[in-house]
Amino acid sequence: MKEIKNTALLVFICEPSETTLAVTNPASGELLCHIPTQTEEEINTIIERSAKAQKEWKNTTAKHRSSILNNWYQLLMENQDDLGRIMTLEQGKPLAEAKGEVAYGASFIEWFAEEGKRVYGDTIPAHTGDRRLMTIKQPVGVASAITPWNFPIAMITRKAAPALAAGCSFIGKPANQTPLSAYAVVELAYQAGIPKDLLRLVVNHSSRLVGEIFCNSTTIRKLSFTGSTAVGSQLIAQCAETVKRVSMELGGNAPFVVFDDADIDAAVAGAIASKFRNAGQTCVCANRLYVHDDVYDQFMGQFIEAVRQLKIGNGLDEGVNIGPVIDQNAKEGINKLIAKAVEQGATLAYGGSPREGLFVEPTVLTDVEQSMDIVQEEIFGPVAPVIRFRTDEELIQNANDTVYGLAAYFYSRDIGRIFKVSEALEYGMVGINEGIISTEVAPFGGVKQSGFGREGGKEGIEEYLDTKYLCYGGV
Ligand code: NAP
């Protein structure tokens, strides 16, 4: 952690003990530091204090909350370089991408600082002459969140910022593999003026225990989860008993489609960005490519050439595009999917050679069939399986042939086809001639087993608000 200039961002580092959590660098395996964990009793105390803090916070003005959130946004941007470095050290993504995530994460704070000032209710034309009807929006109360390792900052700010702007308090559990940048961001929140009890992170060696405490608590009124569908569905079930409000941002299996009328240069650039960002470890990464027969040779020639240019290495080194994957399990899972695809008849068109440590070579597979595991499962690695197609009907059927429904992408210049395909794709988000679509100004989220609820956009703050109907009689 020697590279970090603002050492105030590292206040969480502690001496190792039996209860502390060790955080390592996936690029080198080196131990970065230890941080404290919280016991069940300590987490329960944090929840109770959070409820007290929320009672005061909800009575502040939206303008006051906005100004503090804006301070927080400014501090993230001023510390972009250090936050990016901490993220690359613990998560592995290239430094430029990590700094990009800091700016992306900060953008949600800036956005919701504004949105919080526009939490409007309605006046409703009454059904009788002696009544007046109105709705007001109120914060849900204490909000909690559990987030994954692939976006250690943005997944926290995308939830904490709307919660705080709405007047909620917030308790988050970052992934145990990448808690450092989340803690650094929360430290900046305190510097910005956010009361400590209002915004807290907790970690424990048992994520299951933290999940159970959050779900079973009657004080916590909301759980927002980003992670795998398997864990998400378990948390939905656990929240049933306390009838907690829940939002779920879960796994994806994004199709990336190149039609015969596509701008091939743009499609190649989009496919590279969408497939290989964060070494393929994003929920909206292109998981499977469909290329029309008539442009297949042209697209594949350019695509493989572009993949050849990608440089693998430590994310802190200049010019690196592909960092390590998160851990040995992830690496083995990706390699198994490649091996199984080859066994099922796919051809290794590029890559696939073994690499040291946690690195996986960018790989392209051709002669891929719809039924193969690599098409049906979320790969979460730098591997692109490519399928040829002929008709729009066949394409739409195969693109929708998955339990997931997060993001989809297609490249076409035919306006009729663009409307038809956009509407036919059963996904929460569709990129049309774009490979990177996430932004704080638009609603992010999925359908089917990719979850429910939306983050960002005008929808994001609604996840932290209850609508109260007021009926004034005798007037
Ligand atoms: P994961 O295993 O579901 O973990 C996500 C979070 O849940 C981590 O903080 C993890 O803690 C925690 N967790 C694990 N088991 C738990 C349990 N039984 N009870 C409570 N919490 C538990 O997912 P992942 O493998 O880290 O992340 C990758 C997945 O996230 C992919 O499927 C990806 O598509 C999805 N994702 C979705 C979005 C989206 O917006 N839709 C965005 C990013 C990622 P520990 O890590 O500490 O164990």
CSV table of C-alpha atoms and ligand atoms in Angstrom, one decimal, residues 146-151 155 158 173-177 204-205 207-212 225-232 234-235 238 248-252 281-284 378 380 404 406 444-445 450 455, ligand 1:
chain,number,residue,atom,x,y,z
A,146,ILE,CA,-24.4,-6.6,0.2
A,147,THR,CA,-22.1,-6.0,-2.8
A,148,PRO,CA,-19.6,-8.0,-5.0
A,149,TRP,CA,-15.9,-7.7,-5.6
A,150,ASN,CA,-16.0,-6.8,-9.3
A,151,PHE,CA,-17.0,-3.1,-8.7
A,155,MET,CA,-21.7,-1.0,-6.2
A,158,ARG,CA,-24.9,3.3,-6.4
A,173,LYS,CA,-21.3,-5.3,3.5
A,174,PRO,CA,-18.5,-5.2,0.8
A,175,ALA,CA,-17.1,-8.4,-0.6
A,176,ASN,CA,-14.4,-9.8,1.7
A,177,GLN,CA,-11.9,-9.9,-1.2
A,204,ASN,CA,-17.2,-10.8,9.0
A,205,HIS,CA,-15.4,-14.0,7.9
A,207,SER,CA,-20.8,-13.5,4.8
A,208,ARG,CA,-23.7,-15.8,5.4
A,209,LEU,CA,-23.9,-14.6,9.1
A,210,VAL,CA,-24.0,-10.9,8.0
A,211,GLY,CA,-26.7,-11.8,5.5
A,212,GLU,CA,-28.7,-13.5,8.2
A,225,PHE,CA,-28.0,-6.9,-3.2
A,226,THR,CA,-25.7,-7.1,-6.1
A,227,GLY,CA,-24.1,-10.5,-6.8
A,228,SER,CA,-24.9,-14.0,-8.0
A,229,THR,CA,-28.4,-15.2,-8.7
A,230,ALA,CA,-27.8,-18.2,-6.4
A,231,VAL,CA,-27.0,-16.0,-3.3
A,232,GLY,CA,-29.7,-13.4,-4.4
A,234,GLN,CA,-31.4,-17.2,-1.0
A,235,LEU,CA,-31.5,-13.7,0.4
A,238,GLN,CA,-34.4,-15.0,4.0
A,248,MET,CA,-31.7,-7.6,-6.6
A,249,GLU,CA,-29.0,-6.9,-9.2
A,250,LEU,CA,-27.9,-10.4,-10.2
A,251,GLY,CA,-26.1,-12.4,-12.8
A,252,GLY,CA,-26.2,-11.9,-16.6
A,281,GLN,CA,-15.8,-10.0,-14.9
A,282,THR,CA,-18.8,-7.7,-15.2
A,283,CYS,CA,-22.4,-8.7,-15.0
A,284,VAL,CA,-23.1,-6.8,-18.3
A,378,GLU,CA,-22.1,-16.8,-17.1
A,380,PHE,CA,-17.1,-14.2,-15.9
A,404,TYR,CA,-31.0,-14.3,-17.3
A,406,LEU,CA,-29.7,-8.2,-17.7
A,444,PHE,CA,-29.7,-0.1,-14.5
A,445,GLY,CA,-31.2,-3.5,-13.8
A,450,SER,CA,-31.1,-11.2,-13.3
A,455,GLU,CA,-30.3,1.7,-9.8
B,1,NAP,P1,-21.6,-13.6,-4.8
B,1,NAP,O1,-20.9,-14.8,-4.4
B,1,NAP,O2,-23.1,-13.7,-4.9
B,1,NAP,O3,-21.2,-12.5,-3.7
B,1,NAP,C1,-21.7,-11.2,-3.7
B,1,NAP,C2,-21.7,-10.7,-2.3
B,1,NAP,O4,-22.6,-11.6,-1.5
B,1,NAP,C3,-20.4,-10.7,-1.6
B,1,NAP,O5,-20.3,-9.6,-0.7
B,1,NAP,C4,-20.4,-12.0,-0.8
B,1,NAP,O6,-19.6,-11.9,0.3
B,1,NAP,C5,-21.8,-12.1,-0.4
B,1,NAP,N1,-22.3,-13.4,-0.1
B,1,NAP,C6,-21.9,-14.6,-0.5
B,1,NAP,N2,-22.6,-15.6,0.0
B,1,NAP,C7,-23.5,-15.0,0.9
B,1,NAP,C8,-24.5,-15.5,1.7
B,1,NAP,N3,-24.8,-16.8,1.8
B,1,NAP,N4,-25.3,-14.6,2.5
B,1,NAP,C9,-25.0,-13.3,2.4
B,1,NAP,N5,-24.0,-12.7,1.6
B,1,NAP,C10,-23.3,-13.6,0.8
B,1,NAP,O7,-21.2,-13.0,-6.2
B,1,NAP,P2,-19.7,-12.8,-6.7
B,1,NAP,O8,-19.3,-14.1,-7.3
B,1,NAP,O9,-18.9,-12.2,-5.7
B,1,NAP,O10,-20.0,-11.7,-7.8
B,1,NAP,C11,-20.2,-12.0,-9.1
B,1,NAP,C12,-21.7,-12.1,-9.4
B,1,NAP,O11,-22.3,-10.8,-9.2
B,1,NAP,C13,-22.0,-12.4,-10.9
B,1,NAP,O12,-23.0,-13.3,-11.0
B,1,NAP,C14,-22.3,-11.0,-11.5
B,1,NAP,O13,-23.1,-11.1,-12.6
B,1,NAP,C15,-23.1,-10.4,-10.4
B,1,NAP,N6,-23.1,-9.0,-10.5
B,1,NAP,C16,-24.3,-8.4,-10.8
B,1,NAP,C17,-24.3,-7.0,-11.0
B,1,NAP,C18,-25.6,-6.4,-11.4
B,1,NAP,O14,-25.7,-5.1,-11.2
B,1,NAP,N7,-26.6,-7.1,-11.9
B,1,NAP,C19,-23.2,-6.2,-10.8
B,1,NAP,C20,-22.0,-6.8,-10.5
B,1,NAP,C21,-22.0,-8.2,-10.3
B,1,NAP,P3,-18.0,-12.5,0.2
B,1,NAP,O15,-17.5,-12.1,-1.1
B,1,NAP,O16,-17.4,-11.8,1.3
B,1,NAP,O17,-18.2,-14.0,0.4
